[in-house]
N, CA and C of each residue as an Amber inpcrd file, in Angstrom:
protein
   537
  68.5430000  13.3070000 -59.0690000  68.2770000  11.9810000 -58.5360000
  68.0340000  12.0820000 -57.0420000  68.8540000  12.8950000 -56.3730000
  68.6850000  13.0510000 -54.9260000  67.3100000  13.6260000 -54.6000000
  66.8620000  14.5580000 -55.3830000  65.5570000  15.1730000 -55.1460000
  64.4590000  14.1240000 -55.3390000  64.6150000  13.2990000 -56.3830000
  63.6170000  12.2510000 -56.6400000  63.6300000  11.2300000 -55.5200000
  64.8450000  10.8870000 -55.0550000  64.9370000   9.9350000 -53.9490000
  64.2760000  10.5000000 -52.7010000  64.4650000  11.7480000 -52.4570000
  63.8630000  12.3840000 -51.2880000  62.3360000  12.3780000 -51.4150000
  61.8540000  12.6940000 -52.6440000  60.4130000  12.6920000 -52.8630000
  59.8510000  11.2720000 -52.7180000  60.5990000  10.2950000 -53.2360000
  60.1760000   8.9120000 -53.1290000  60.1010000   8.4910000 -51.6560000
  61.1190000   8.8280000 -50.8850000  61.1330000   8.4960000 -49.4620000
  59.9550000   9.1690000 -48.7600000  59.7090000  10.4340000 -49.1360000
  58.5800000  11.1640000 -48.5300000  57.2540000  10.5210000 -48.9290000
  57.1190000  10.0840000 -50.1970000  55.8920000   9.4440000 -50.6750000
  55.7020000   8.0910000 -49.9890000  56.8120000   7.3330000 -49.8190000
  56.7230000   6.0450000 -49.1350000  56.3320000   6.2400000 -47.6660000
  56.8760000   7.2670000 -47.0290000  56.5250000   7.5640000 -45.6410000
  55.0490000   7.9330000 -45.5410000  54.5480000   8.7160000 -46.5180000
  53.1360000   9.0820000 -46.5320000  52.2530000   7.8430000 -46.7530000
  52.7360000   6.9490000 -47.6730000  51.9850000   5.7250000 -47.9390000
  51.9410000   4.8540000 -46.6900000  53.0870000   4.7330000 -46.0010000
  53.1240000   3.9410000 -44.7600000  52.1990000   4.5640000 -43.7090000
  52.2250000   5.8900000 -43.6110000  51.3500000   6.5810000 -42.6540000
  49.8860000   6.3660000 -43.0270000  49.5980000   6.4360000 -44.3380000
  48.2320000   6.2050000 -44.8050000  47.8040000   4.7610000 -44.4960000
  48.7090000   3.7840000 -44.8290000  48.3960000   2.3770000 -44.5560000
  48.1700000   2.1490000 -43.0610000  49.0110000   2.7800000 -42.2510000
  48.8680000   2.6470000 -40.7960000  47.5480000   3.2640000 -40.3270000
  47.1710000   4.4110000 -40.8610000  45.9040000   5.0620000 -40.4980000
  44.7190000   4.2120000 -40.9650000  44.8710000   3.6200000 -42.1710000
  43.8130000   2.7710000 -42.6960000  43.6430000   1.5370000 -41.8060000
  44.7870000   0.8990000 -41.4180000  44.7420000  -0.2660000 -40.5400000
  44.1210000   0.1140000 -39.1950000  44.5040000   1.2710000 -38.6540000
  43.9610000   1.7270000 -37.3730000  42.4510000   1.9660000 -37.4920000
  42.0090000   2.5490000 -38.6000000  40.5780000   2.7930000 -38.8050000
  39.8190000   1.4740000 -38.9220000  40.3890000   0.5070000 -39.6610000
  39.7490000  -0.8010000 -39.7960000  39.6810000  -1.5110000 -38.4400000
  40.7840000  -1.4420000 -37.6720000  40.7990000  -2.0480000 -36.3320000
  39.7720000  -1.3670000 -35.4220000  39.6860000  -0.0430000 -35.5260000
  38.7180000   0.6900000 -34.7030000  37.2900000   0.3030000 -35.0900000
  37.0330000   0.1460000 -36.3980000  35.6960000  -0.2520000 -36.8490000
  35.3770000  -1.6570000 -36.3640000  36.3370000  -2.5600000 -36.4490000
  36.1380000  -3.9260000 -35.9650000  35.8920000  -3.9250000 -34.4630000
  36.7130000  -3.1630000 -33.7320000  36.5590000  -3.0800000 -32.2780000
  35.2080000  -2.4730000 -31.9080000  34.7900000  -1.4630000 -32.6530000
  33.4940000  -0.8290000 -32.3840000  32.3500000  -1.8110000 -32.6370000
  32.4370000  -2.5610000 -33.7290000  31.3960000  -3.5540000 -34.0310000
  31.3720000  -4.6350000 -32.9510000  32.5400000  -5.0930000 -32.5230000
  32.6200000  -6.1160000 -31.4800000  32.0710000  -5.5650000 -30.1580000
  32.4140000  -4.3170000 -29.8400000  31.9150000  -3.6910000 -28.6130000
  30.3940000  -3.5620000 -28.6510000  29.8540000  -3.1950000 -29.8070000
  28.3990000  -3.0800000 -29.9370000  27.7390000  -4.4470000 -29.7530000
  28.3510000  -5.4980000 -30.3400000  27.8220000  -6.8580000 -30.1900000
  27.8530000  -7.2970000 -28.7250000  28.9700000  -7.0530000 -28.0420000
  29.0910000  -7.4130000 -26.6290000  28.1220000  -6.6050000 -25.7760000
  27.9470000  -5.3370000 -26.1170000  27.0130000  -4.4880000 -25.3770000
  25.5920000  -5.0130000 -25.5050000  25.2110000  -5.4560000 -26.7080000
  23.8500000  -5.9940000 -26.8720000  23.7000000  -7.3080000 -26.1030000
  24.7770000  -8.1270000 -26.0390000  24.7150000  -9.3540000 -25.2530000
  24.5890000  -9.0500000 -23.7650000  25.3460000  -8.0560000 -23.2920000
  25.2560000  -7.6700000 -21.8750000  23.8530000  -7.1630000 -21.5680000
  23.2920000  -6.3630000 -22.4670000  21.9370000  -5.8440000 -22.2590000
  20.9260000  -6.9880000 -22.2120000  21.0800000  -7.9770000 -23.1040000
  20.1640000  -9.1150000 -23.1190000  20.3000000  -9.9400000 -21.8450000
  21.5340000 -10.1980000 -21.4050000  21.7480000 -10.9710000 -20.1800000
  21.2230000 -10.2150000 -18.9580000  21.4020000  -8.9060000 -18.9510000
  20.9080000  -8.0930000 -17.8330000  19.3770000  -8.1530000 -17.7840000
  18.7430000  -8.0510000 -18.9450000  17.2800000  -8.1450000 -18.9900000
  16.8170000  -9.5310000 -18.5310000  17.5340000 -10.5770000 -18.9480000
  17.1880000 -11.9300000 -18.5370000  17.3830000 -12.0950000 -17.0300000
  18.4680000 -11.5450000 -16.5150000  18.7230000 -11.6360000 -15.0710000
  17.6100000 -10.9620000 -14.2850000  17.1860000  -9.7960000 -14.7490000
  16.1160000  -9.0750000 -14.0480000  14.7970000  -9.8580000 -14.1260000
  14.5220000 -10.4550000 -15.2920000  13.2720000 -11.2130000 -15.4420000
  13.2680000 -12.4470000 -14.5570000  14.4250000 -13.0680000 -14.3720000
  14.4950000 -14.2980000 -13.5840000  14.8230000 -14.0680000 -12.1150000
  15.0580000 -12.8300000 -11.7380000  15.3610000 -12.5320000 -10.3390000
  14.1170000 -12.7700000  -9.4890000  14.2890000 -12.9020000  -8.1760000
  13.1260000 -13.1450000  -7.3110000  12.0240000 -12.0960000  -7.4550000
  12.3860000 -10.8760000  -7.8170000  11.3550000  -9.8410000  -7.9480000
  10.8300000  -9.7310000  -9.3780000  11.2850000 -10.5850000 -10.2720000
  10.8590000 -10.5390000 -11.6650000   9.7390000 -11.5040000 -11.9660000
   9.9330000 -12.3050000 -13.0030000   8.9220000 -13.2430000 -13.4700000
   8.4780000 -14.2380000 -12.4020000   9.4080000 -14.8220000 -11.6120000
   8.9320000 -15.7340000 -10.5650000   7.9710000 -15.0540000  -9.5840000
   8.2260000 -13.7820000  -9.2650000   7.3390000 -13.0650000  -8.3500000
   5.9610000 -12.8680000  -8.9770000   5.9330000 -12.5820000 -10.2810000
   4.6470000 -12.4190000 -10.9610000   3.8650000 -13.7340000 -10.9700000
   4.5600000 -14.8220000 -11.2990000   3.9000000 -16.1350000 -11.3270000
   3.4290000 -16.5280000  -9.9330000   4.2680000 -16.2580000  -8.9430000
   3.9160000 -16.5900000  -7.5680000   2.7100000 -15.7830000  -7.1090000
   2.6830000 -14.5020000  -7.4470000   1.5430000 -13.6590000  -7.0560000
   0.2490000 -14.1810000  -7.6780000   0.3420000 -14.6500000  -8.9420000
  -0.8470000 -15.2060000  -9.5920000  -1.3250000 -16.4800000  -8.9000000
  -0.3720000 -17.2710000  -8.4220000  -0.7310000 -18.5240000  -7.7530000
  -1.2040000 -18.2790000  -6.3220000  -0.5780000 -17.3310000  -5.6380000
  -0.9140000 -17.0930000  -4.2340000  -2.2630000 -16.4040000  -4.0590000
  -2.6800000 -15.6380000  -5.0310000  -3.9730000 -14.9530000  -4.9270000
  -5.1130000 -15.9270000  -4.6700000  -5.3160000 -16.9130000  -5.5510000
  -6.3950000 -17.8870000  -5.3240000  -6.1920000 -18.7160000  -4.0530000
  -4.9490000 -19.0530000  -3.7440000  -4.6850000 -19.8410000  -2.5400000
  -5.0760000 -19.0490000  -1.2950000  -4.6610000 -17.7920000  -1.2130000
  -5.0070000 -16.9720000  -0.0500000  -6.5050000 -16.6960000   0.0200000
  -7.1520000 -16.5970000  -1.1350000  -8.6110000 -16.4240000  -1.1430000
  -9.2830000 -17.6770000  -0.5690000  -8.7780000 -18.8490000  -0.9540000
  -9.3180000 -20.1030000  -0.4100000  -9.0300000 -20.1950000   1.0920000
  -7.8840000 -19.7040000   1.5240000  -7.5600000 -19.6800000   2.9620000
  -8.5120000 -18.7640000   3.7170000  -8.9270000 -17.6680000   3.0830000
  -9.9120000 -16.7780000   3.7120000 -11.2320000 -17.5110000   3.9400000
 -11.6090000 -18.3580000   2.9890000 -12.8510000 -19.1260000   3.1500000
 -12.7250000 -20.1030000   4.3210000 -11.5700000 -20.7580000   4.4430000
 -11.3600000 -21.6850000   5.5610000 -11.4590000 -20.9200000   6.8770000
 -10.8610000 -19.7320000   6.9150000 -10.9290000 -18.9000000   8.1280000
 -12.3800000 -18.5590000   8.4580000 -13.1530000 -18.1760000   7.4440000
 -14.5500000 -17.8030000   7.6690000 -15.3620000 -18.9930000   8.1760000
 -15.0910000 -20.1840000   7.6800000 -15.8380000 -21.3780000   8.0800000
 -15.4180000 -21.8980000   9.4560000 -14.1500000 -21.6960000   9.8200000
 -13.6390000 -22.3150000  11.0500000 -13.4880000 -21.3310000  12.2010000
 -13.3370000 -20.0550000  11.8790000 -13.0300000 -19.0270000  12.8700000
 -11.6740000 -19.2850000  13.5470000 -10.8230000 -20.0510000  12.8750000
  -9.4480000 -20.2390000  13.3340000  -8.6230000 -19.0500000  12.8700000
  -7.4000000 -18.9030000  13.3530000  -6.5580000 -17.7910000  12.8810000
  -6.4490000 -17.7880000  11.3480000  -6.3790000 -16.5840000  10.7800000
  -6.2960000 -16.4230000   9.3230000  -4.8940000 -16.8240000   8.8630000
  -4.8210000 -17.8670000   8.0640000  -3.5540000 -18.3580000   7.5290000
  -3.2970000 -17.6560000   6.1980000  -2.0530000 -17.2270000   5.9840000
  -1.6560000 -16.5570000   4.7400000  -0.3580000 -17.1730000   4.2540000
  -0.1950000 -17.2010000   2.9510000   1.0940000 -17.5240000   2.3590000
   1.5940000 -16.2120000   1.7610000   2.6600000 -15.6990000   2.3450000
   3.1810000 -14.3930000   1.9450000   3.9490000 -14.4930000   0.6270000
   4.3100000 -13.3340000   0.0700000   5.0350000 -13.2950000  -1.2030000
   6.3740000 -14.0270000  -1.1450000   6.9710000 -14.0930000   0.0370000
   8.2480000 -14.7970000   0.1750000   8.0390000 -16.2500000   0.5920000
   6.8190000 -16.7490000   0.4740000   6.4020000 -18.1170000   0.7860000
   6.3380000 -18.3850000   2.2890000   6.5270000 -17.3840000   3.1020000
   6.4070000 -17.5650000   4.5470000   4.9300000 -17.7910000   4.8820000
   4.6900000 -18.7360000   5.7770000   3.3220000 -19.0350000   6.2130000
   3.1060000 -18.3570000   7.5510000   1.9930000 -17.6370000   7.6650000
   1.6620000 -16.9570000   8.9160000   0.2330000 -17.3060000   9.3100000
  -0.0230000 -17.1930000  10.6020000  -1.3840000 -17.3590000  11.1310000
  -1.6670000 -16.1270000  11.9720000  -2.6030000 -15.3200000  11.5260000
  -2.8870000 -14.0250000  12.1460000  -1.6040000 -13.2070000  12.3000000
  -0.7350000 -13.2810000  11.2930000   0.4910000 -12.4930000  11.2730000
   1.6660000 -13.1160000  12.0100000   1.4430000 -14.2100000  12.7070000
   2.5270000 -14.8810000  13.4390000   3.1940000 -15.9080000  12.5440000
   4.5230000 -15.9450000  12.5870000   5.2680000 -16.8900000  11.7660000
   4.9220000 -18.3250000  12.1430000   4.8780000 -19.1930000  11.1540000
   4.5200000 -20.5940000  11.3530000   5.4020000 -21.2420000  12.4240000
   6.6780000 -20.9320000  12.4270000   7.6050000 -21.5240000  13.3880000
   7.3150000 -21.1530000  14.8330000   6.5470000 -20.1040000  15.0540000
   6.2290000 -19.6660000  16.4120000   4.8940000 -20.2280000  16.9170000
   4.2250000 -20.9990000  16.0970000   2.9120000 -21.5250000  16.4780000
   3.0580000 -22.7720000  17.3420000   2.0640000 -22.9940000  18.1870000
   2.0380000 -24.2280000  18.9940000   1.7060000 -25.4090000  18.0880000
   1.7850000 -26.6010000  18.6300000   1.5090000 -27.7970000  17.8320000
   0.0840000 -27.7880000  17.2860000  -0.8880000 -27.4360000  18.1300000
  -2.2740000 -27.4370000  17.6430000  -2.5020000 -26.2800000  16.6650000
  -1.8370000 -25.1410000  16.8770000  -1.9710000 -24.0340000  15.9140000
  -1.3640000 -24.4310000  14.5700000  -0.2520000 -25.1460000  14.6090000
   0.3460000 -25.6250000  13.3580000  -0.5880000 -26.6120000  12.6620000
  -1.2220000 -27.4860000  13.4380000  -2.1350000 -28.4480000  12.8420000
  -3.2780000 -27.7160000  12.1570000  -3.8230000 -26.6920000  12.8070000
  -4.9130000 -25.9260000  12.1950000  -4.4350000 -25.1960000  10.9440000
  -3.2130000 -24.6430000  11.0010000  -2.6620000 -23.9710000   9.8130000
  -2.4650000 -24.9740000   8.6840000  -1.9290000 -26.1440000   9.0060000
  -1.7410000 -27.1850000   7.9910000  -3.0850000 -27.6270000   7.4090000
  -4.0850000 -27.7390000   8.2670000  -5.4210000 -28.1320000   7.8120000
  -5.9960000 -27.0660000   6.8800000  -5.8390000 -25.8130000   7.2640000
  -6.3180000 -24.7170000   6.4100000  -5.6280000 -24.7700000   5.0540000
  -4.3180000 -24.9940000   5.0550000  -3.5720000 -25.0890000   3.7950000
  -4.0400000 -26.2870000   2.9720000  -4.3120000 -27.4120000   3.6330000
  -4.7790000 -28.6040000   2.9170000  -6.1280000 -28.3470000   2.2560000
  -7.0600000 -27.7290000   2.9910000  -8.3700000 -27.4300000   2.4000000
  -8.2390000 -26.4140000   1.2690000  -7.4070000 -25.3990000   1.4580000
  -7.2240000 -24.3920000   0.4080000  -6.6160000 -25.0220000  -0.8390000
  -5.6130000 -25.8770000  -0.6490000  -4.9800000 -26.5380000  -1.7960000
  -5.9690000 -27.4640000  -2.5020000  -6.7920000 -28.1730000  -1.7360000
  -7.7970000 -29.0520000  -2.3370000  -8.8090000 -28.2340000  -3.1230000
  -9.1470000 -27.0640000  -2.6170000 -10.0940000 -26.1850000  -3.3000000
  -9.5010000 -25.6290000  -4.5900000  -8.2840000 -25.0920000  -4.5050000
  -7.6580000 -24.4640000  -5.6720000  -7.3300000 -25.4990000  -6.7460000
  -6.8450000 -26.6650000  -6.3300000  -6.4440000 -27.6870000  -7.3020000
  -7.6250000 -28.4550000  -7.8690000  -8.7520000 -28.4260000  -7.1640000
  -9.9060000 -29.2020000  -7.5950000  -9.7970000 -30.6730000  -7.2120000
  -8.8320000 -30.9890000  -6.3820000  -8.5680000 -32.3750000  -5.9610000
  -9.7690000 -32.9490000  -5.2180000 -10.3060000 -32.1940000  -4.2730000
 -11.4830000 -32.6380000  -3.5490000 -11.2380000 -33.6540000  -2.4620000
  -9.9700000 -33.8580000  -2.0750000  -9.6600000 -34.8220000  -1.0250000
  -8.6340000 -34.2190000  -0.0730000  -8.9140000 -34.3360000   1.2290000
  -7.9930000 -33.8530000   2.2490000  -7.7260000 -34.9950000   3.2190000
  -6.4730000 -35.3270000   3.4000000  -6.0570000 -36.3620000   4.3420000
  -5.3280000 -35.7000000   5.4980000  -5.7870000 -35.9630000   6.7160000
  -5.2080000 -35.3300000   7.8950000  -4.9020000 -36.3860000   8.9450000
  -3.8370000 -36.1750000   9.6560000  -3.4760000 -37.0750000  10.7460000
  -3.2930000 -36.2380000  11.9960000  -3.4450000 -36.8730000  13.1530000
  -3.1760000 -36.2520000  14.4380000  -4.1800000 -35.1660000  14.8180000
  -5.4410000 -35.3330000  14.4280000  -6.4100000 -34.3130000  14.8500000
  -6.5990000 -34.3350000  16.3620000  -6.0430000 -35.3420000  17.0240000
  -6.1460000 -35.4330000  18.4760000  -5.3050000 -34.3710000  19.1900000
  -4.4930000 -33.6030000  18.4610000  -3.7440000 -32.5190000  19.1200000
  -4.6650000 -31.3490000  19.4630000  -5.8730000 -31.3590000  18.9170000
  -6.8370000 -30.2860000  19.1970000  -7.5640000 -30.5480000  20.5090000
  -7.9170000 -29.4710000  21.1770000  -8.7600000 -29.6300000  22.3670000
 -10.1920000 -29.9080000  21.9030000 -11.0700000 -30.2380000  22.8300000
 -12.4280000 -30.6600000  22.4850000 -13.1570000 -29.5670000  21.6990000
 -13.0420000 -28.3230000  22.1280000 -13.7180000 -27.2090000  21.4440000
 -13.2210000 -27.0880000  20.0010000 -11.9130000 -27.1880000  19.8180000
 -11.3340000 -27.0730000  18.4700000 -11.7100000 -28.2690000  17.6040000
 -11.9070000 -29.4440000  18.2200000 -12.3470000 -30.6070000  17.4470000
 -13.7370000 -30.3680000  16.8870000 -14.6110000 -29.7510000  17.6950000
 -15.9600000 -29.4210000  17.2110000 -15.8760000 -28.4270000  16.0560000
 -14.9840000 -27.4410000  16.1770000 -14.7820000 -26.4820000  15.0850000
 -14.2930000 -27.2080000  13.8320000 -13.3990000 -28.1610000  14.0210000
 -12.8820000 -28.9190000  12.8830000 -14.0060000 -29.7090000  12.1980000
 -14.8760000 -30.3290000  12.9810000 -15.9750000 -31.1020000  12.3950000
 -16.8820000 -30.1880000  11.5820000 -17.1970000 -28.9970000  12.1400000
 -18.0170000 -28.0380000  11.3810000 -17.3060000 -27.6180000  10.0950000
 -15.9960000 -27.4040000  10.1950000 -15.2190000 -27.0160000   9.0120000
 -15.2590000 -28.1310000   7.9720000 -15.0310000 -29.3670000   8.3920000
 -15.0230000 -30.5000000   7.4570000 -16.3660000 -30.6240000   6.7460000
 -17.4490000 -30.3750000   7.4650000 -18.7760000 -30.4700000   6.8580000
 -19.0350000 -29.3160000   5.8930000 -18.4350000 -28.1690000   6.1430000
 -18.6840000 -26.9950000   5.3080000 -17.8390000 -26.9660000   4.0360000
 -16.7170000 -27.6540000   4.0330000 -15.8060000 -27.5800000   2.8970000
 -16.2400000 -28.5410000   1.7900000 -15.8520000 -28.2010000   0.5580000
 -16.2040000 -29.0120000  -0.6120000 -15.1160000 -30.0450000  -0.8780000
 -14.7830000 -30.8130000   0.1420000 -13.7380000 -31.8190000  -0.0250000
 -14.0360000 -33.0240000   0.8490000 -13.7650000 -34.1760000   0.3140000
 -13.8310000 -35.4080000   1.1080000 -12.6960000 -35.3300000   2.1180000
 -12.9780000 -35.5770000   3.3790000 -11.9640000 -35.4590000   4.4210000
 -11.7880000 -36.7790000   5.1380000 -10.5520000 -37.1890000   5.2570000
 -10.2180000 -38.3480000   6.0740000  -9.2600000 -37.8380000   7.1370000
  -9.6990000 -37.9110000   8.4030000  -8.8960000 -37.4180000   9.5200000
  -8.6460000 -38.5620000  10.4830000  -7.4030000 -38.7140000  10.8900000
  -7.0360000 -39.7880000  11.8140000  -6.5250000 -39.1840000  13.1150000
  -6.7920000 -39.8850000  14.1990000  -6.3100000 -39.4290000  15.4970000
  -6.4640000 -40.5340000  16.5240000  -5.7690000 -40.3820000  17.6210000
  -5.8350000 -41.3480000  18.7010000  -6.8040000 -40.8230000  19.7520000
  -7.8350000 -41.6030000  20.0480000  -8.8380000 -41.1890000  21.0290000
  -8.9200000 -42.2290000  22.1420000  -9.4770000 -41.8290000  23.2790000
  -9.6180000 -42.7330000  24.4220000 -10.7280000 -43.7520000  24.2080000
 -11.7680000 -43.3280000  23.4840000 -12.9110000 -44.2230000  23.2960000
 -13.5220000 -43.9810000  21.9300000 -14.3800000 -44.8930000  21.5180000
 -15.0590000 -44.7880000  20.2390000 -15.9480000 -43.5480000  20.2430000
 -15.8740000 -42.7360000  19.1960000 -16.7490000 -41.5620000  19.1380000
 -18.2120000 -41.9880000  19.0340000 -19.0820000 -41.1610000  19.5490000
 -20.5160000 -41.4360000  19.4730000 -21.0190000 -41.2180000  18.0610000
 -22.3200000 -41.0920000  17.9490000 -22.9350000 -40.8650000  16.6370000
 -22.4130000 -39.5560000  16.0580000 -22.0850000 -39.5910000  14.7740000
 -21.5360000 -38.4070000  14.1070000 -22.6500000 -37.7080000  13.3370000
 -22.6370000 -36.3780000  13.3210000 -23.7000000 -35.6480000  12.6240000
 -23.5310000 -35.6930000  11.1040000 -24.6450000 -35.5580000  10.4220000
 -24.6260000 -35.3980000   8.9690000 -23.9400000 -36.5230000   8.2140000
 -23.0600000 -36.1320000   7.3100000 -22.3910000 -37.0870000   6.4350000
 -21.1130000 -37.6490000   7.0440000 -20.8580000 -37.3670000   8.3010000
 -19.6220000 -37.8370000   8.9260000 -19.7250000 -39.2910000   9.3570000
 -18.6370000 -39.9810000   9.2570000 -18.6000000 -41.3690000   9.6580000
 -17.3200000 -41.5810000  10.4740000 -17.4530000 -42.2140000  11.6130000
 -16.2890000 -42.5320000  12.4510000 -15.9890000 -44.0170000  12.3260000
 -14.7260000 -44.3350000  12.1280000 -14.2910000 -45.7170000  12.0330000
 -13.2710000 -45.9410000  13.1370000 -13.5350000 -46.9140000  13.9930000
 -12.6350000 -47.2020000  15.1290000 -11.7350000 -48.3620000  14.7290000
 -10.4490000 -48.1410000  14.7800000  -9.4860000 -49.2040000  14.5110000
  -8.9120000 -49.6440000  15.8400000  -9.3200000 -50.7790000  16.3140000
  -8.8710000 -51.2510000  17.6210000  -7.9810000 -52.4780000  17.4900000
  -7.3360000 -52.7910000  18.6070000  -6.4970000 -53.9960000  18.6360000
  -5.2550000 -53.7110000  17.8790000
């Protein structure tokens, strides 16, 4: 009986060890499956983060949009002989490489005008509204008039002048608002 009891105790200990090993294997399999699932989620989130980062998909979309805009800005530069305005990849606006914030008031007006004509060209809007063209000196005003006549957009420009402008060339019309 003692021998049988000893064998029984040994068999029960083996069964407990087997059950414990089986439970550990099942837990390890569950943990491995969960780890694999979490790893695939981390990989998906990492891929999404990279796609949505500034250098990912937004940069690609921005590059596609900026190409035509900068090409239209090149046309404005060619027509006006004003500084070449660019919209950089980081959306910074420059005129002949100088940051927009460093430009004088009239240089900013010319940059804004170039951007307005480029946007009207790219969007197909065909209308440019400008105010304060009086910040330009006389020579630059003549350049602006030539630019307005050369561009494929209806232009309405407002400014404060000392006297009524004389006869305007071509399709230009001056309207004096007095009083």
